[in-house]
Amino acid sequence: MTVKQLFDKQDNLKNDQKFAFEGWVISNRGNNKLRFLVVNDGSTVNNLQVVVKGEEANEKFKIDDINLGTSIKIEGILKLTPEAKQPFELVADQVQIINLADNDFPIQKKEITLDFLREIPHLRAKTAIFKAVMLVRSRLMLEIHNYFQERGFLNISAPIITSNDGEGAGETLIVNDGSKDLFFKQKAFLGVTGQLHAEAYAQVFKKVYTFAPTFRAENSHTSRHLAEFWMMEPEVAFCNLKEIIHLADDMLKAVIKNTIKKQAAEIKYLDELQGGNLLDTLDKFLSKDLTILEYKKAIEILKENKKEFEEQNIYFGLDLASEHEKFLAEKIVKGPVAITNFPKEIKAFYMYQNKDKKTVAAFDLLAPGIGEIIGGSQREESYDKLAKRLAELKINQEPLQWYLDLRRFGYVGSSGFGLGFERLVMYVTGISNIRDVIPFPRVAGSIKM
Ligand code: 4AD
Ligand code: MG
């Protein structure tokens, strides 16, 4: 049994029940007659307090030697402690040291900054904050799979190595620059999106999704960009922009709601760490319909407030900067907002061209504190319009010919979106730097371990 299971059924725990577990020591205090070991077994951010009573036991088990980070195995009797901070503790019968940590274990009780921890990604998960974040991250991933699987979506493993720049933005990490003597004997990239491949499968299975690592050579040293991140991309046939925005909203709410419930201890820990704002923010999102705002209207609002921004040249056609996105979500809507119908010049080639000839049927879902967490669109149906758009953008049609050809064989329209998984983890944990919500971050200029 794990410590999480103990906490989950704490209302039905019996006094004097036997319990044995293995874990790592978080703190060791007391004297040679009465010792308190705080131990974590990795199943929850909650620790279990272990009491070692009596001089004899303390001597026999060498409790005084146990320093932070040491791994131990403990057997004992659970005692309910309704008056204390923790609901129960374990009075030890047996303590076995498995591996004493060296004295230079870098994670000590004193304040440690996230900046410092970024230098030791192999050890930072041993802190409470990273335990909480990683448990929430894992749950969010499971809940996303559950959401789509329960609704009959096919999970498609889109390729990671591809011969396409699926966004046409030229931000690919290169596997092979096209030299003949290399493995693929042609240009090969790490995928920037699984969307185009998912679109092919949506034309068979109607509802599909991918969930995979994604790679972008964006030279942005920001708190919300990674070179390797995870993206979840659903693609739905017979579906338009309005319907896909609704799916995004419904999916986010279901996933967040279940995560709050199932990782209650971790969310509570993170909430307290942030002065009690996190749960309020999430609850507010869960209880409100998503606000939808036309790009055109968003530009008017930004113009009226241009004194707020560093970039004050605001016009129809502007690619919104992070400061604009955050302003709309934080100050205007005070919650997540979907911006729709962007000018075609600032969006990808595959998006459905609206009748106004100026905009495309796209949406970005912006969240307070982060900005864009989802980008999506209805896809262009017309072979000719796609070919024309590629030519306008000077993107070579040849590698994308297969994608255009999809339109020739019983094609029906489809829509989809990409959720930046780490940005969702940021939103749900309240962590402000994307490097702290992925185990081993890869960013421009740095690839540790
Ligand atoms: O808006 P993007 O570029 O959309 C696509 O890739 C489409 N193919 C999605 C689709 O329609 N199927 O990326 C989607 C999301 C963004 O909203 C953002 O949350 C995240 O991916 N993202 C990044 N996350 C971390 N680091 C980066 N460098 C990211 N670039 C995009
Ligand atoms: Mg985008």
GROMACS .gro file of C-alpha atoms and ligand atoms in nm:
model
  481
    1MET     CA    1   0.000   0.000   0.000
    2THR     CA    2   0.116   0.355  -0.068
    3VAL     CA    3   0.098   0.664   0.148
    4LYS     CA    4  -0.148   0.809  -0.105
    5GLN     CA    5  -0.380   0.515  -0.046
    6LEU     CA    6  -0.359   0.577   0.330
    7PHE     CA    7  -0.455   0.941   0.286
    8ASP     CA    8  -0.729   0.856   0.037
    9LYS     CA    9  -0.903   0.628   0.285
   10GLN     CA   10  -0.811   0.818   0.600
   11ASP     CA   11  -1.172   0.837   0.719
   12ASN     CA   12  -1.186   0.457   0.737
   13LEU     CA   13  -0.842   0.398   0.886
   14LYS     CA   14  -0.828   0.197   1.205
   15ASN     CA   15  -0.600   0.271   1.496
   16ASP     CA   16  -0.318   0.019   1.546
   17GLN     CA   17  -0.329  -0.106   1.190
   18LYS     CA   18   0.004  -0.239   1.057
   19PHE     CA   19   0.172  -0.051   0.775
   20ALA     CA   20   0.504  -0.096   0.596
   21PHE     CA   21   0.653   0.123   0.329
   22GLU     CA   22   0.970   0.241   0.157
   23GLY     CA   23   1.063   0.600   0.088
   24TRP     CA   24   1.305   0.888   0.127
   25VAL     CA   25   1.365   1.099   0.436
   26ILE     CA   26   1.252   1.461   0.419
   27SER     CA   27   1.346   1.554   0.775
   28ASN     CA   28   1.478   1.398   1.093
   29ARG     CA   29   1.425   1.578   1.421
   30GLY     CA   30   1.394   1.500   1.790
   31ASN     CA   31   1.631   1.354   2.046
   32ASN     CA   32   1.782   1.017   2.124
   33LYS     CA   33   1.465   0.906   2.300
   34LEU     CA   34   1.201   1.031   2.061
   35ARG     CA   35   1.256   1.087   1.690
   36PHE     CA   36   1.032   1.212   1.414
   37LEU     CA   37   1.121   1.107   1.061
   38VAL     CA   38   0.921   1.270   0.785
   39VAL     CA   39   0.920   1.033   0.489
   40ASN     CA   40   0.783   1.054   0.135
   41ASP     CA   41   0.714   0.751  -0.084
   42GLY     CA   42   0.651   0.935  -0.413
   43SER     CA   43   0.282   0.844  -0.437
   44THR     CA   44   0.162   1.183  -0.310
   45VAL     CA   45   0.303   1.518  -0.204
   46ASN     CA   46   0.184   1.428   0.147
   47ASN     CA   47   0.455   1.290   0.373
   48LEU     CA   48   0.411   1.032   0.646
   49GLN     CA   49   0.549   1.112   0.987
   50VAL     CA   50   0.727   0.818   1.146
   51VAL     CA   51   0.791   0.814   1.520
   52VAL     CA   52   1.079   0.612   1.664
   53LYS     CA   53   1.028   0.574   2.037
   54GLY     CA   54   1.287   0.486   2.301
   55GLU     CA   55   1.660   0.511   2.335
   56GLU     CA   56   1.708   0.144   2.253
   57ALA     CA   57   1.521   0.156   1.920
   58ASN     CA   58   1.693   0.478   1.819
   59GLU     CA   59   2.032   0.325   1.885
   60LYS     CA   60   1.953  -0.010   1.722
   61PHE     CA   61   1.827   0.147   1.399
   62LYS     CA   62   2.100   0.415   1.392
   63ILE     CA   63   1.836   0.685   1.354
   64ASP     CA   64   2.084   0.959   1.436
   65ASP     CA   65   2.280   0.877   1.119
   66ILE     CA   66   1.982   0.931   0.892
   67ASN     CA   67   2.024   1.248   0.692
   68LEU     CA   68   1.802   1.411   0.433
   69GLY     CA   69   1.759   1.213   0.114
   70THR     CA   70   1.833   0.876   0.275
   71SER     CA   71   1.620   0.586   0.155
   72ILE     CA   72   1.462   0.368   0.422
   73LYS     CA   73   1.219   0.086   0.476
   74ILE     CA   74   0.984   0.108   0.775
   75GLU     CA   75   0.734  -0.118   0.943
   76GLY     CA   76   0.508  -0.002   1.218
   77ILE     CA   77   0.165   0.065   1.363
   78LEU     CA   78  -0.057   0.348   1.246
   79LYS     CA   79  -0.182   0.584   1.514
   80LEU     CA   80  -0.465   0.823   1.438
   81THR     CA   81  -0.382   1.175   1.555
   82PRO     CA   82  -0.700   1.377   1.502
   83GLU     CA   83  -0.564   1.666   1.711
   84ALA     CA   84  -0.237   1.701   1.519
   85LYS     CA   85  -0.167   1.865   1.183
   86GLN     CA   86  -0.128   1.530   1.012
   87PRO     CA   87  -0.424   1.291   1.049
   88PHE     CA   88  -0.210   0.991   1.145
   89GLU     CA   89   0.147   0.884   1.210
   90LEU     CA   90   0.339   0.560   1.201
   91VAL     CA   91   0.504   0.433   1.519
   92ALA     CA   92   0.800   0.233   1.393
   93ASP     CA   93   0.881  -0.126   1.490
   94GLN     CA   94   1.149  -0.170   1.228
   95VAL     CA   95   1.363   0.084   1.044
   96GLN     CA   96   1.604  -0.030   0.777
   97ILE     CA   97   1.840   0.215   0.614
   98ILE     CA   98   1.871   0.125   0.247
   99ASN     CA   99   2.113   0.393   0.133
  100LEU     CA  100   2.247   0.682   0.339
  101ALA     CA  101   2.257   1.001   0.136
  102ASP     CA  102   2.593   1.173   0.110
  103ASN     CA  103   2.618   1.493   0.309
  104ASP     CA  104   2.631   1.713   0.002
  105PHE     CA  105   2.274   1.620  -0.099
  106PRO     CA  106   2.174   1.955  -0.248
  107ILE     CA  107   1.812   1.957  -0.139
  108GLN     CA  108   1.810   2.067   0.223
  109LYS     CA  109   1.533   2.220   0.431
  110LYS     CA  110   1.641   2.578   0.369
  111GLU     CA  111   1.478   2.786   0.096
  112ILE     CA  112   1.575   2.668  -0.252
  113THR     CA  113   1.488   2.869  -0.560
  114LEU     CA  114   1.344   2.727  -0.880
  115ASP     CA  115   1.640   2.887  -1.061
  116PHE     CA  116   1.883   2.684  -0.854
  117LEU     CA  117   1.682   2.367  -0.906
  118ARG     CA  118   1.691   2.415  -1.285
  119GLU     CA  119   2.063   2.341  -1.263
  120ILE     CA  120   1.993   1.996  -1.114
  121PRO     CA  121   1.702   1.852  -1.313
  122HIS     CA  122   1.800   1.496  -1.210
  123LEU     CA  123   1.741   1.577  -0.841
  124ARG     CA  124   1.481   1.850  -0.836
  125ALA     CA  125   1.186   1.606  -0.838
  126LYS     CA  126   1.286   1.527  -0.480
  127THR     CA  127   1.139   1.863  -0.370
  128ALA     CA  128   0.776   1.891  -0.266
  129ILE     CA  129   0.694   2.146  -0.534
  130PHE     CA  130   0.823   1.925  -0.817
  131LYS     CA  131   0.653   1.620  -0.671
  132ALA     CA  132   0.326   1.812  -0.675
  133VAL     CA  133   0.377   1.944  -1.028
  134MET     CA  134   0.480   1.606  -1.172
  135LEU     CA  135   0.191   1.422  -1.008
  136VAL     CA  136  -0.049   1.681  -1.153
  137ARG     CA  137   0.123   1.658  -1.492
  138SER     CA  138   0.088   1.280  -1.503
  139ARG     CA  139  -0.278   1.303  -1.401
  140LEU     CA  140  -0.353   1.566  -1.666
  141MET     CA  141  -0.204   1.339  -1.931
  142LEU     CA  142  -0.417   1.046  -1.817
  143GLU     CA  143  -0.732   1.260  -1.800
  144ILE     CA  144  -0.676   1.388  -2.154
  145HIS     CA  145  -0.643   1.033  -2.286
  146ASN     CA  146  -0.952   0.932  -2.089
  147TYR     CA  147  -1.153   1.225  -2.223
  148PHE     CA  148  -1.087   1.136  -2.586
  149GLN     CA  149  -1.093   0.758  -2.549
  150GLU     CA  150  -1.430   0.772  -2.368
  151ARG     CA  151  -1.571   0.975  -2.658
  152GLY     CA  152  -1.461   0.734  -2.929
  153PHE     CA  153  -1.154   0.920  -3.060
  154LEU     CA  154  -0.886   0.710  -3.224
  155ASN     CA  155  -0.539   0.775  -3.088
  156ILE     CA  156  -0.303   0.814  -3.381
  157SER     CA  157   0.074   0.797  -3.338
  158ALA     CA  158   0.177   1.061  -3.586
  159PRO     CA  159   0.539   1.030  -3.695
  160ILE     CA  160   0.803   1.220  -3.499
  161ILE     CA  161   1.049   1.232  -3.789
  162THR     CA  162   0.892   1.383  -4.096
  163SER     CA  163   0.977   1.532  -4.434
  164ASN     CA  164   0.727   1.818  -4.381
  165ASP     CA  165   0.734   2.151  -4.207
  166GLY     CA  166   0.371   2.114  -4.102
  167GLU     CA  167   0.329   2.476  -3.993
  168GLY     CA  168   0.528   2.626  -4.279
  169ALA     CA  169   0.696   2.856  -4.029
  170GLY     CA  170   1.054   2.742  -4.088
  171GLU     CA  171   1.112   2.663  -3.721
  172THR     CA  172   1.209   2.300  -3.767
  173LEU     CA  173   1.486   2.114  -3.589
  174ILE     CA  174   1.675   1.933  -3.859
  175VAL     CA  175   1.748   1.561  -3.858
  176ASN     CA  176   1.894   1.566  -4.207
  177ASP     CA  177   1.961   1.878  -4.410
  178GLY     CA  178   1.918   1.690  -4.739
  179SER     CA  179   2.270   1.555  -4.783
  180LYS     CA  180   2.262   1.236  -4.989
  181ASP     CA  181   2.492   1.031  -4.769
  182LEU     CA  182   2.277   1.049  -4.458
  183PHE     CA  183   2.027   0.795  -4.338
  184PHE     CA  184   1.707   0.915  -4.501
  185LYS     CA  185   1.870   1.039  -4.820
  186GLN     CA  186   1.636   1.337  -4.815
  187LYS     CA  187   1.545   1.630  -4.591
  188ALA     CA  188   1.409   1.521  -4.254
  189PHE     CA  189   1.283   1.719  -3.957
  190LEU     CA  190   1.160   1.655  -3.607
  191GLY     CA  191   0.787   1.720  -3.629
  192VAL     CA  192   0.649   2.064  -3.540
  193THR     CA  193   0.296   1.920  -3.539
  194GLY     CA  194   0.112   1.592  -3.589
  195GLN     CA  195  -0.183   1.775  -3.743
  196LEU     CA  196  -0.136   1.701  -4.111
  197HIS     CA  197  -0.101   1.330  -4.047
  198ALA     CA  198  -0.396   1.340  -3.808
  199GLU     CA  199  -0.602   1.504  -4.083
  200ALA     CA  200  -0.539   1.204  -4.309
  201TYR     CA  201  -0.672   0.975  -4.035
  202ALA     CA  202  -0.972   1.197  -3.957
  203GLN     CA  203  -1.083   1.125  -4.315
  204VAL     CA  204  -1.123   0.760  -4.208
  205PHE     CA  205  -1.200   0.751  -3.837
  206LYS     CA  206  -1.376   1.090  -3.810
  207LYS     CA  207  -1.247   1.163  -3.458
  208VAL     CA  208  -0.877   1.121  -3.387
  209TYR     CA  209  -0.611   1.269  -3.161
  210THR     CA  210  -0.235   1.268  -3.126
  211PHE     CA  211  -0.037   1.322  -2.807
  212ALA     CA  212   0.334   1.337  -2.863
  213PRO     CA  213   0.657   1.533  -2.830
  214THR     CA  214   0.684   1.826  -3.066
  215PHE     CA  215   0.995   2.016  -3.165
  216ARG     CA  216   1.046   2.380  -3.255
  217ALA     CA  217   1.362   2.574  -3.318
  218GLU     CA  218   1.210   2.894  -3.185
  219ASN     CA  219   1.481   3.122  -3.069
  220SER     CA  220   1.264   3.268  -2.798
  221HIS     CA  221   1.409   3.281  -2.450
  222THR     CA  222   1.076   3.318  -2.279
  223SER     CA  223   0.906   3.155  -1.985
  224ARG     CA  224   0.659   2.982  -2.218
  225HIS     CA  225   0.868   2.834  -2.500
  226LEU     CA  226   1.046   2.500  -2.510
  227ALA     CA  227   1.236   2.345  -2.802
  228GLU     CA  228   1.083   2.008  -2.708
  229PHE     CA  229   0.728   2.015  -2.575
  230TRP     CA  230   0.428   1.785  -2.574
  231MET     CA  231   0.127   1.864  -2.783
  232MET     CA  232  -0.215   1.703  -2.792
  233GLU     CA  233  -0.399   1.750  -3.119
  234PRO     CA  234  -0.755   1.631  -3.183
  235GLU     CA  235  -0.886   1.638  -3.539
  236VAL     CA  236  -1.257   1.598  -3.611
  237ALA     CA  237  -1.421   1.544  -3.950
  238PHE     CA  238  -1.761   1.703  -4.025
  239CYS     CA  239  -1.678   1.973  -3.769
  240ASN     CA  240  -1.654   2.352  -3.798
  241LEU     CA  241  -1.475   2.624  -3.603
  242LYS     CA  242  -1.753   2.686  -3.355
  243GLU     CA  243  -1.785   2.317  -3.274
  244ILE     CA  244  -1.412   2.265  -3.228
  245ILE     CA  245  -1.391   2.562  -2.988
  246HIS     CA  246  -1.669   2.403  -2.788
  247LEU     CA  247  -1.474   2.076  -2.777
  248ALA     CA  248  -1.163   2.257  -2.651
  249ASP     CA  249  -1.360   2.426  -2.373
  250ASP     CA  250  -1.541   2.108  -2.271
  251MET     CA  251  -1.219   1.902  -2.275
  252LEU     CA  252  -1.029   2.156  -2.064
  253LYS     CA  253  -1.307   2.175  -1.807
  254ALA     CA  254  -1.345   1.796  -1.776
  255VAL     CA  255  -0.971   1.740  -1.749
  256ILE     CA  256  -0.916   2.018  -1.494
  257LYS     CA  257  -1.217   1.918  -1.286
  258ASN     CA  258  -1.101   1.555  -1.260
  259THR     CA  259  -0.745   1.658  -1.185
  260ILE     CA  260  -0.853   1.885  -0.899
  261LYS     CA  261  -1.050   1.595  -0.758
  262LYS     CA  262  -0.792   1.320  -0.801
  263GLN     CA  263  -0.480   1.518  -0.711
  264ALA     CA  264  -0.646   1.712  -0.431
  265ALA     CA  265  -0.339   1.701  -0.204
  266GLU     CA  266  -0.109   1.833  -0.475
  267ILE     CA  267  -0.345   2.111  -0.584
  268LYS     CA  268  -0.395   2.209  -0.220
  269TYR     CA  269  -0.020   2.221  -0.167
  270LEU     CA  270   0.030   2.439  -0.477
  271ASP     CA  271  -0.267   2.657  -0.383
  272GLU     CA  272  -0.125   2.729  -0.038
  273LEU     CA  273   0.217   2.797  -0.187
  274GLN     CA  274   0.054   3.068  -0.401
  275GLY     CA  275  -0.149   3.230  -0.130
  276GLY     CA  276  -0.476   3.059  -0.215
  277ASN     CA  277  -0.524   3.200  -0.566
  278LEU     CA  278  -0.490   2.883  -0.767
  279LEU     CA  279  -0.810   2.702  -0.676
  280ASP     CA  280  -1.014   3.023  -0.707
  281THR     CA  281  -0.883   3.076  -1.059
  282LEU     CA  282  -0.953   2.719  -1.163
  283ASP     CA  283  -1.298   2.710  -1.003
  284LYS     CA  284  -1.390   3.033  -1.177
  285PHE     CA  285  -1.293   2.886  -1.513
  286LEU     CA  286  -1.494   2.570  -1.444
  287SER     CA  287  -1.809   2.763  -1.359
  288LYS     CA  288  -1.817   2.995  -1.663
  289ASP     CA  289  -1.884   2.950  -2.034
  290LEU     CA  290  -1.579   3.028  -2.243
  291THR     CA  291  -1.569   3.385  -2.375
  292ILE     CA  292  -1.528   3.406  -2.753
  293LEU     CA  293  -1.393   3.727  -2.903
  294GLU     CA  294  -1.338   3.810  -3.271
  295TYR     CA  295  -0.983   3.916  -3.352
  296LYS     CA  296  -1.124   4.235  -3.504
  297LYS     CA  297  -1.295   4.323  -3.175
  298ALA     CA  298  -0.984   4.228  -2.976
  299ILE     CA  299  -0.781   4.476  -3.184
  300GLU     CA  300  -1.033   4.752  -3.106
  301ILE     CA  301  -1.004   4.677  -2.734
  302LEU     CA  302  -0.624   4.675  -2.749
  303LYS     CA  303  -0.625   5.006  -2.939
  304GLU     CA  304  -0.839   5.166  -2.669
  305ASN     CA  305  -0.585   5.050  -2.411
  306LYS     CA  306  -0.265   5.100  -2.602
  307LYS     CA  307  -0.099   5.296  -2.321
  308GLU     CA  308  -0.073   4.965  -2.137
  309PHE     CA  309   0.170   4.818  -2.389
  310GLU     CA  310   0.528   4.831  -2.496
  311GLU     CA  311   0.414   4.759  -2.854
  312GLN     CA  312   0.163   5.040  -2.911
  313ASN     CA  313   0.135   5.014  -3.287
  314ILE     CA  314  -0.189   4.819  -3.290
  315TYR     CA  315  -0.362   4.754  -3.621
  316PHE     CA  316  -0.569   4.489  -3.800
  317GLY     CA  317  -0.300   4.243  -3.907
  318LEU     CA  318  -0.087   4.260  -3.594
  319ASP     CA  319   0.032   3.924  -3.462
  320LEU     CA  320  -0.061   3.965  -3.095
  321ALA     CA  321   0.238   3.976  -2.862
  322SER     CA  322   0.242   3.804  -2.527
  323GLU     CA  323   0.161   4.133  -2.349
  324HIS     CA  324  -0.152   4.178  -2.564
  325GLU     CA  325  -0.266   3.821  -2.509
  326LYS     CA  326  -0.220   3.845  -2.135
  327PHE     CA  327  -0.399   4.181  -2.119
  328LEU     CA  328  -0.705   4.039  -2.294
  329ALA     CA  329  -0.721   3.733  -2.068
  330GLU     CA  330  -0.623   3.902  -1.741
  331LYS     CA  331  -0.772   4.251  -1.762
  332ILE     CA  332  -1.060   4.231  -2.007
  333VAL     CA  333  -1.205   3.882  -1.978
  334LYS     CA  334  -1.050   3.792  -1.641
  335GLY     CA  335  -1.027   3.431  -1.749
  336PRO     CA  336  -0.958   3.220  -2.056
  337VAL     CA  337  -1.074   3.364  -2.389
  338ALA     CA  338  -1.087   3.229  -2.743
  339ILE     CA  339  -0.986   3.480  -3.011
  340THR     CA  340  -1.126   3.390  -3.351
  341ASN     CA  341  -1.097   3.474  -3.722
  342PHE     CA  342  -0.741   3.604  -3.750
  343PRO     CA  343  -0.600   3.780  -4.056
  344LYS     CA  344  -0.472   3.512  -4.292
  345GLU     CA  345  -0.127   3.672  -4.314
  346ILE     CA  346  -0.038   3.580  -3.957
  347LYS     CA  347  -0.168   3.222  -3.966
  348ALA     CA  348  -0.070   2.890  -4.123
  349PHE     CA  349  -0.138   2.791  -4.486
  350TYR     CA  350  -0.388   2.514  -4.410
  351MET     CA  351  -0.656   2.726  -4.240
  352TYR     CA  352  -1.004   2.770  -4.389
  353GLN     CA  353  -1.026   3.095  -4.581
  354ASN     CA  354  -1.330   3.294  -4.475
  355LYS     CA  355  -1.564   3.462  -4.727
  356ASP     CA  356  -1.428   3.808  -4.638
  357LYS     CA  357  -1.103   3.698  -4.811
  358LYS     CA  358  -0.911   3.861  -4.526
  359THR     CA  359  -0.944   3.623  -4.236
  360VAL     CA  360  -0.915   3.251  -4.165
  361ALA     CA  361  -1.135   3.034  -3.941
  362ALA     CA  362  -0.878   3.001  -3.665
  363PHE     CA  363  -0.884   3.037  -3.289
  364ASP     CA  364  -0.630   3.087  -3.013
  365LEU     CA  365  -0.730   3.011  -2.658
  366LEU     CA  366  -0.557   3.250  -2.421
  367ALA     CA  367  -0.519   3.199  -2.048
  368PRO     CA  368  -0.434   3.455  -1.780
  369GLY     CA  369  -0.069   3.450  -1.679
  370ILE     CA  370   0.034   3.245  -1.981
  371GLY     CA  371  -0.123   3.363  -2.305
  372GLU     CA  372  -0.190   3.108  -2.578
  373ILE     CA  373  -0.242   2.755  -2.454
  374ILE     CA  374  -0.437   2.625  -2.755
  375GLY     CA  375  -0.420   2.709  -3.125
  376GLY     CA  376  -0.662   2.559  -3.373
  377SER     CA  377  -0.869   2.602  -3.684
  378GLN     CA  378  -1.113   2.472  -3.938
  379ARG     CA  379  -0.909   2.339  -4.231
  380GLU     CA  380  -0.924   2.464  -4.589
  381GLU     CA  381  -1.127   2.225  -4.804
  382SER     CA  382  -1.041   2.349  -5.151
  383TYR     CA  383  -0.742   2.198  -5.329
  384ASP     CA  384  -0.707   2.506  -5.545
  385LYS     CA  385  -0.718   2.753  -5.257
  386LEU     CA  386  -0.454   2.553  -5.070
  387ALA     CA  387  -0.227   2.540  -5.375
  388LYS     CA  388  -0.271   2.914  -5.427
  389ARG     CA  389  -0.196   2.992  -5.063
  390LEU     CA  390   0.122   2.782  -5.068
  391ALA     CA  391   0.236   2.966  -5.379
  392GLU     CA  392   0.165   3.306  -5.215
  393LEU     CA  393   0.368   3.202  -4.911
  394LYS     CA  394   0.648   3.060  -5.132
  395ILE     CA  395   0.617   2.722  -4.962
  396ASN     CA  396   0.722   2.432  -5.184
  397GLN     CA  397   0.408   2.231  -5.273
  398GLU     CA  398   0.590   1.909  -5.360
  399PRO     CA  399   0.651   1.775  -5.007
  400LEU     CA  400   0.291   1.866  -4.918
  401GLN     CA  401   0.134   1.718  -5.232
  402TRP     CA  402  -0.002   1.424  -5.031
  403TYR     CA  403  -0.178   1.670  -4.800
  404LEU     CA  404  -0.344   1.847  -5.092
  405ASP     CA  405  -0.437   1.512  -5.245
  406LEU     CA  406  -0.643   1.427  -4.935
  407ARG     CA  407  -0.890   1.682  -5.076
  408ARG     CA  408  -0.939   1.470  -5.390
  409PHE     CA  409  -1.059   1.142  -5.240
  410GLY     CA  410  -1.394   1.180  -5.065
  411TYR     CA  411  -1.277   1.468  -4.851
  412VAL     CA  412  -1.503   1.618  -4.587
  413GLY     CA  413  -1.413   1.927  -4.390
  414SER     CA  414  -1.242   1.889  -4.055
  415SER     CA  415  -1.132   2.103  -3.764
  416GLY     CA  416  -0.881   2.053  -3.489
  417PHE     CA  417  -0.651   2.219  -3.241
  418GLY     CA  418  -0.323   2.179  -3.062
  419LEU     CA  419  -0.300   2.200  -2.686
  420GLY     CA  420   0.045   2.294  -2.558
  421PHE     CA  421   0.055   2.039  -2.279
  422GLU     CA  422   0.317   2.219  -2.068
  423ARG     CA  423   0.115   2.541  -2.091
  424LEU     CA  424  -0.184   2.354  -1.953
  425VAL     CA  425   0.034   2.219  -1.672
  426MET     CA  426   0.142   2.579  -1.601
  427TYR     CA  427  -0.220   2.691  -1.586
  428VAL     CA  428  -0.330   2.411  -1.353
  429THR     CA  429  -0.027   2.431  -1.120
  430GLY     CA  430   0.018   2.810  -1.127
  431ILE     CA  431   0.388   2.762  -1.206
  432SER     CA  432   0.509   3.062  -1.405
  433ASN     CA  433   0.807   2.920  -1.597
  434ILE     CA  434   0.749   2.643  -1.852
  435ARG     CA  435   1.092   2.496  -1.767
  436ASP     CA  436   0.956   2.396  -1.430
  437VAL     CA  437   0.664   2.185  -1.553
  438ILE     CA  438   0.860   1.937  -1.770
  439PRO     CA  439   1.115   1.697  -1.617
  440PHE     CA  440   1.414   1.778  -1.839
  441PRO     CA  441   1.356   2.104  -2.029
  442ARG     CA  442   1.518   2.165  -2.367
  443VAL     CA  443   1.544   2.528  -2.472
  444ALA     CA  444   1.749   2.725  -2.723
  445GLY     CA  445   2.111   2.714  -2.614
  446SER     CA  446   2.070   2.450  -2.343
  447ILE     CA  447   2.028   2.076  -2.337
  448LYS     CA  448   2.112   1.940  -1.993
  449MET     CA  449   2.144   1.564  -1.957
  4504AD     O1  450  -0.054   2.723  -3.230
  4504AD     P1  451   0.030   2.608  -3.272
  4504AD     O2  452   0.153   2.637  -3.347
  4504AD     O3  453  -0.067   2.513  -3.356
  4504AD     C1  454  -0.031   2.401  -3.420
  4504AD     O4  455   0.076   2.344  -3.412
  4504AD     C2  456  -0.145   2.337  -3.495
  4504AD     N1  457  -0.090   2.238  -3.588
  4504AD     C3  458  -0.241   2.277  -3.397
  4504AD     C4  459  -0.359   2.211  -3.463
  4504AD     O5  460  -0.445   2.282  -3.514
  4504AD     N2  461  -0.365   2.081  -3.464
  4504AD     O6  462   0.070   2.521  -3.144
  4504AD     C5  463  -0.029   2.470  -3.060
  4504AD     C6  464   0.004   2.497  -2.916
  4504AD     C7  465   0.016   2.644  -2.882
  4504AD     O7  466  -0.109   2.699  -2.856
  4504AD     C8  467   0.103   2.640  -2.758
  4504AD     O8  468   0.024   2.613  -2.643
  4504AD     C9  469   0.192   2.521  -2.783
  4504AD     O9  470   0.132   2.443  -2.883
  4504AD     N3  471   0.326   2.562  -2.826
  4504AD    C10  472   0.435   2.556  -2.748
  4504AD     N4  473   0.452   2.516  -2.622
  4504AD    C11  474   0.577   2.521  -2.571
  4504AD     N5  475   0.684   2.564  -2.638
  4504AD    C12  476   0.672   2.606  -2.766
  4504AD     N6  477   0.781   2.644  -2.834
  4504AD    C13  478   0.542   2.602  -2.826
  4504AD     N7  479   0.495   2.635  -2.948
  4504AD    C14  480   0.364   2.609  -2.946
  451MG      MG  481  -0.045   2.924  -3.231
   0.00000   0.00000   0.00000
